[in-house]
Coordinates of C-alpha atoms and ligand atoms in Angstrom, one line a residue:
M1 CA 36.0 65.0 80.7
G2 CA 35.8 68.3 79.0
V3 CA 34.3 67.6 75.6
L4 CA 31.0 66.1 74.7
R5 CA 29.5 65.6 71.2
V6 CA 25.8 64.5 71.3
P7 CA 22.9 64.3 68.9
A8 CA 19.7 66.4 68.8
P9 CA 17.1 64.3 67.0
A10 CA 14.0 65.6 65.1
K11 CA 10.5 64.5 65.8
L12 CA 7.3 64.1 63.7
N13 CA 3.8 65.0 64.8
L14 CA 2.2 61.8 63.5
F15 CA -1.2 63.5 64.2
L16 CA -2.0 66.9 65.7
K17 CA -5.5 67.7 67.1
V18 CA -6.3 71.2 68.3
L19 CA -8.9 71.0 71.1
N20 CA -9.4 74.6 72.2
R21 CA -7.9 77.9 73.0
R22 CA -6.7 78.5 76.6
S23 CA -6.9 81.7 78.6
D24 CA -3.1 81.9 78.5
G25 CA -3.2 82.2 74.7
Y26 CA -1.9 78.7 74.1
H27 CA -4.0 75.8 72.8
N28 CA -4.8 72.5 74.3
L29 CA -3.5 69.8 71.9
Q30 CA -3.5 66.1 71.5
T31 CA -0.5 65.2 69.4
L32 CA 1.7 62.1 68.8
F33 CA 5.4 62.8 68.9
H34 CA 7.7 60.2 67.2
F35 CA 11.5 60.5 67.0
I36 CA 13.3 60.1 63.7
D37 CA 16.9 59.3 63.0
A38 CA 17.8 62.7 61.4
C39 CA 19.8 64.8 64.0
D40 CA 21.7 68.0 64.5
W41 CA 24.9 67.4 66.5
L42 CA 26.2 69.6 69.3
T43 CA 29.7 69.6 70.8
F44 CA 30.2 71.1 74.3
E45 CA 33.7 72.1 75.3
L46 CA 34.4 73.2 78.9
K47 CA 36.6 76.2 79.2
D48 CA 38.9 77.6 82.0
Q49 CA 37.3 81.0 81.5
P50 CA 33.6 81.7 82.4
G51 CA 31.1 82.5 79.6
L52 CA 29.0 80.8 77.0
T53 CA 29.7 81.0 73.3
L54 CA 28.1 79.3 70.3
A55 CA 29.3 78.7 66.7
C56 CA 27.8 77.1 63.7
E57 CA 29.4 76.5 60.3
Q58 CA 26.3 75.6 58.2
T59 CA 23.9 78.5 59.0
E60 CA 24.0 82.1 60.3
L61 CA 22.8 82.0 63.9
N62 CA 20.9 84.7 65.7
T63 CA 23.2 84.5 68.8
T64 CA 21.2 86.9 70.9
D65 CA 17.8 85.1 70.6
N66 CA 19.2 81.5 70.2
L67 CA 17.4 78.7 72.0
I68 CA 20.7 76.9 72.7
L69 CA 22.1 79.9 74.5
K70 CA 18.8 80.5 76.3
A71 CA 18.8 76.9 77.5
A72 CA 22.4 77.2 78.7
R73 CA 21.7 80.5 80.5
L74 CA 18.5 79.1 82.1
L75 CA 20.5 76.1 83.5
E76 CA 23.3 78.4 84.7
A77 CA 20.7 80.5 86.6
E78 CA 19.1 77.3 88.1
A79 CA 22.5 76.1 89.2
R80 CA 23.2 79.5 90.9
Q81 CA 19.9 79.2 92.8
H82 CA 21.3 75.9 94.2
G83 CA 24.5 77.7 95.2
K84 CA 26.6 76.5 92.4
T85 CA 28.5 79.4 91.2
N86 CA 31.8 79.7 89.3
L87 CA 30.7 77.1 86.7
P88 CA 33.3 76.5 83.9
G89 CA 32.5 78.4 80.7
V90 CA 31.4 76.4 77.7
H91 CA 31.9 76.7 73.9
I92 CA 29.1 75.1 71.9
R93 CA 29.5 74.0 68.3
L94 CA 26.3 73.3 66.4
E95 CA 26.4 71.1 63.3
K96 CA 23.0 72.0 61.7
H97 CA 21.5 69.3 59.5
L98 CA 17.8 69.6 60.2
P99 CA 15.7 72.0 58.2
V100 CA 15.0 75.2 60.1
G101 CA 11.4 76.3 60.7
G102 CA 10.2 72.9 59.5
G103 CA 7.8 71.6 62.2
I104 CA 10.3 68.9 63.2
G105 CA 11.5 70.5 66.4
G106 CA 15.1 71.2 65.4
G107 CA 15.6 74.2 67.6
S108 CA 13.6 72.7 70.5
S109 CA 15.7 69.5 70.3
D110 CA 19.0 71.5 70.3
A111 CA 17.7 73.3 73.4
A112 CA 16.8 70.0 75.2
T113 CA 20.2 68.5 74.3
T114 CA 21.9 71.5 75.8
L115 CA 20.0 71.1 79.0
L116 CA 20.8 67.4 79.3
A117 CA 24.5 67.8 78.2
L118 CA 25.2 70.7 80.5
N119 CA 23.4 69.0 83.4
Q120 CA 26.1 66.2 83.1
L121 CA 29.1 68.4 82.2
W122 CA 28.4 70.8 85.1
H123 CA 27.6 67.9 87.5
L124 CA 24.3 69.5 88.5
R125 CA 22.3 66.3 89.0
L126 CA 19.0 67.9 88.2
S127 CA 16.2 65.4 87.7
R128 CA 14.6 64.8 84.3
Q129 CA 11.4 66.2 85.9
R130 CA 13.1 69.5 86.7
L131 CA 14.8 69.7 83.3
A132 CA 11.4 69.2 81.6
E133 CA 10.0 72.1 83.6
L134 CA 12.9 74.3 82.5
A135 CA 12.3 73.0 78.9
L136 CA 8.7 74.0 78.9
S137 CA 9.7 77.6 79.6
L138 CA 11.7 77.5 76.4
G139 CA 8.9 76.1 74.2
A140 CA 5.9 73.8 74.3
D141 CA 7.6 71.0 72.3
V142 CA 11.0 71.0 74.2
P143 CA 9.9 68.7 77.1
V144 CA 9.4 65.7 74.8
F145 CA 13.1 65.8 73.8
I146 CA 13.9 65.7 77.6
L147 CA 11.7 62.6 78.0
G148 CA 13.4 61.0 74.9
Q149 CA 10.5 58.7 74.1
S150 CA 7.8 58.7 71.6
A151 CA 4.7 60.0 73.4
L152 CA 1.2 61.3 73.3
G153 CA 1.5 65.1 74.1
E154 CA -1.5 66.9 75.8
G155 CA -2.0 70.2 77.3
R156 CA 0.3 72.6 75.5
G157 CA 2.2 69.5 74.4
E158 CA 4.0 69.0 77.7
I159 CA 1.8 66.4 79.4
L160 CA 3.5 63.3 78.1
T161 CA 2.4 59.7 78.0
S162 CA 5.0 57.4 76.4
M163 CA 3.7 55.3 73.6
D164 CA 5.3 52.6 71.5
I165 CA 4.7 53.4 67.9
P166 CA 5.4 50.9 65.0
E167 CA 8.8 51.9 63.6
F168 CA 8.9 52.3 59.9
F169 CA 10.4 54.6 57.2
Y170 CA 9.5 58.1 56.2
L171 CA 10.2 60.6 53.5
L172 CA 10.4 64.0 54.9
A173 CA 10.1 66.9 52.4
K174 CA 10.7 70.6 53.2
P175 CA 9.1 73.0 50.6
R176 CA 10.7 76.4 49.9
C177 CA 8.9 78.3 52.6
H178 CA 8.9 78.9 56.4
V179 CA 5.8 78.7 58.6
S180 CA 5.4 80.9 61.8
T181 CA 3.9 78.6 64.4
A182 CA 2.5 81.6 66.3
E183 CA 0.8 82.8 63.0
V184 CA -0.9 79.5 62.4
F185 CA -2.1 79.2 66.0
Q186 CA -3.4 82.8 66.1
H187 CA -5.2 82.6 62.7
Q188 CA -8.9 83.1 62.8
E189 CA -9.5 80.2 60.4
L190 CA -7.7 77.6 62.5
T191 CA -10.0 74.7 63.4
R192 CA -9.7 74.5 67.1
D193 CA -12.7 72.3 68.2
S194 CA -11.5 68.7 67.9
S195 CA -13.0 66.4 70.5
P196 CA -10.5 64.9 73.0
R197 CA -10.0 61.1 72.8
T198 CA -9.1 59.0 75.7
I199 CA -5.8 57.1 75.4
R200 CA -7.6 53.8 75.0
A201 CA -9.4 55.2 71.9
F202 CA -6.1 55.5 70.0
P203 CA -5.4 52.7 67.6
G204 CA -2.2 51.0 68.7
G205 CA -0.7 48.0 70.4
A206 CA 0.0 46.1 67.3
Q207 CA 3.3 47.0 65.8
S208 CA 2.0 46.7 62.2
F209 CA 2.3 49.2 59.4
Q210 CA -1.5 49.3 59.2
A211 CA -1.6 50.4 62.9
L212 CA 0.9 53.2 62.1
L213 CA -1.3 54.4 59.1
E214 CA -4.4 54.4 61.4
L215 CA -2.6 56.7 63.9
I216 CA -1.5 59.1 61.1
A217 CA -5.0 59.0 59.6
I218 CA -6.2 60.9 62.8
G219 CA -4.9 63.9 60.9
N220 CA -3.4 67.3 61.5
D221 CA -5.9 70.1 62.3
C222 CA -3.4 72.8 61.1
Q223 CA -3.1 71.3 57.6
S224 CA -6.1 72.8 55.8
L225 CA -5.3 76.3 56.9
V226 CA -1.5 75.9 56.3
T227 CA -1.9 74.6 52.8
K228 CA -4.3 77.5 52.1
L229 CA -1.7 80.0 53.4
Y230 CA 1.3 78.3 51.7
P231 CA 0.7 76.9 48.2
E232 CA 4.2 75.4 48.2
I233 CA 3.1 73.1 51.1
D234 CA -0.1 72.1 49.3
Q235 CA 2.1 71.2 46.2
T236 CA 4.5 69.2 48.3
I237 CA 1.7 67.2 49.8
A238 CA 0.4 66.5 46.3
L239 CA 3.8 65.4 45.1
L240 CA 4.5 63.1 48.0
G241 CA 0.9 62.0 47.9
E242 CA 1.6 60.4 44.4
S243 CA 3.6 57.7 46.3
A244 CA 1.8 57.5 49.7
H245 CA -0.4 59.3 52.1
A246 CA 1.3 62.7 52.9
Q247 CA 0.7 64.9 55.8
L248 CA 1.9 68.0 57.6
T249 CA 4.1 67.7 60.7
G250 CA 3.4 70.3 63.5
T251 CA 2.5 73.6 61.9
G252 CA 4.8 72.8 58.9
A253 CA 6.5 73.5 56.7
C254 CA 7.7 69.8 56.5
V255 CA 5.5 67.2 55.1
F256 CA 6.0 63.4 55.7
A257 CA 4.8 60.2 54.2
A258 CA 5.2 56.7 55.8
F259 CA 6.6 53.6 53.9
E260 CA 6.7 50.0 55.0
T261 CA 10.1 49.3 53.6
R262 CA 13.3 51.3 52.9
D263 CA 13.1 50.1 49.3
S264 CA 9.7 51.6 48.7
A265 CA 10.8 54.9 50.3
E266 CA 13.9 54.9 48.2
Q267 CA 11.9 54.5 45.0
A268 CA 9.6 57.4 45.9
L269 CA 12.8 59.5 46.8
V270 CA 14.3 58.9 43.4
R271 CA 11.0 60.2 41.7
L272 CA 10.9 63.3 43.9
Q273 CA 14.6 64.3 44.0
G274 CA 15.4 67.5 42.1
N275 CA 11.8 68.7 42.0
P276 CA 12.0 72.5 42.2
V277 CA 9.1 72.8 44.7
I278 CA 11.1 70.8 47.3
E279 CA 14.1 72.4 49.0
Q280 CA 15.3 69.4 50.9
I281 CA 14.1 65.7 51.1
L282 CA 15.3 63.1 53.6
L283 CA 14.7 59.4 54.0
V284 CA 14.5 58.7 57.7
K285 CA 13.5 55.9 60.1
G286 CA 11.1 56.3 62.9
M287 CA 12.4 55.6 66.5
N288 CA 10.7 55.2 69.8
H289 CA 13.8 56.2 71.7
S290 CA 15.9 59.3 71.2
P291 CA 19.4 58.4 70.3
L292 CA 20.5 61.1 72.8
N293 CA 19.5 58.8 75.7
K294 CA 22.3 56.4 75.2
H295 CA 25.0 59.2 74.9
I296 CA 23.8 60.8 78.1
Q297 CA 23.7 57.4 80.0
D298 CA 27.3 56.6 78.8
V299 CA 28.6 60.0 80.1
K300 CA 26.7 59.5 83.4
H301 CA 28.3 56.1 83.8
R302 CA 31.8 57.5 83.0
T303 CA 31.3 60.4 85.4
E304 CA 30.0 58.2 88.2
H305 CA 33.0 55.7 87.8
N306 CA 35.5 58.4 87.2
I307 CA 36.4 57.1 83.8
T308 CA 38.0 59.8 81.5
Ligands
C5P401 O1 5.9 77.3 72.9 P1 6.3 77.8 71.6 O2 7.2 79.0 71.7 O3 6.9 76.8 70.7 O4 5.0 78.2 70.8 C1 5.0 79.2 69.7 C2 3.6 79.8 69.5 O5 2.8 78.8 69.2 C3 3.1 80.3 70.9 O6 3.4 81.7 71.0 C4 1.6 80.1 70.7 O7 1.1 81.2 69.9 C5 1.5 78.9 69.8 N1 1.1 77.7 70.5 C6 -0.2 77.5 70.9 N2 -0.5 76.3 71.6 C7 0.4 75.4 71.8 C8 1.7 75.5 71.4 C9 2.1 76.7 70.7 O8 -1.0 78.3 70.7 N3 0.1 74.3 72.5

């Protein structure tokens, strides 16, 4: 089988606590990753000739510094170390739907999807554990997309404990600005002294909307700084906040608000659509399992049983 089309879903950070700065320049975090049903799509096509190429119709890509190509090259180098040379070349086509620079992990998810898809197409049989290690070298929030389950992220975000989160609806709004993650984490005014909680101290268990709101209420430590640096984000939180509690995801720029029913989210969406402050707004559903898991399992099954 030479062609594979697979999703790269986005995530929300339902809360994000910054505990302290580490000697390697990163920060220890406690964050809750939850998948949503908004995705980029990637198509991988094996070629007779060696080489990796990437194309995208929706946006201009920086093809020298792109995380998809970095992931593919990293996997190729890992395969070579295991004596697998002469791998077929691959042409990758990216259908970009997720807002770029939005704090919803679009680029990270594309990279994780590339690692998982090429591991199958090249028959490398690397474990998820090894793929997660490679993923971490690409970015702190790439490993959760390899795990493919909602999870509490600790350390840099790579120490993952799966958590079942009540699945409800969200409006996800992207203001007209981009946030640099590095700038936020390096900023003098970032609050970086939250106390760590034990897992048992997190509200949860019950699959109620109230339980979800309590998790979100833990808050995002980057929000007060980011709203000060980017007034557009402050305005977006205020606009969404007219309908429901609104909060930053990751280091932004996207803002989300949770809704118990699709109807209530749709009503708020209608009020917000066309507002000049907001560049893009999506109604999405929270999911505990990445939709990529099923695609990868199907392809594994077909490969193992020689079904084309
Ligand atoms: O790992 P990633 O490349 O996504 O991180 C981007 C930047 O965000 C890092 O260079 C670092 O400055 C900051 N960061 C951090 N602590 C984390 C994750 C990211 O300081 N846990």
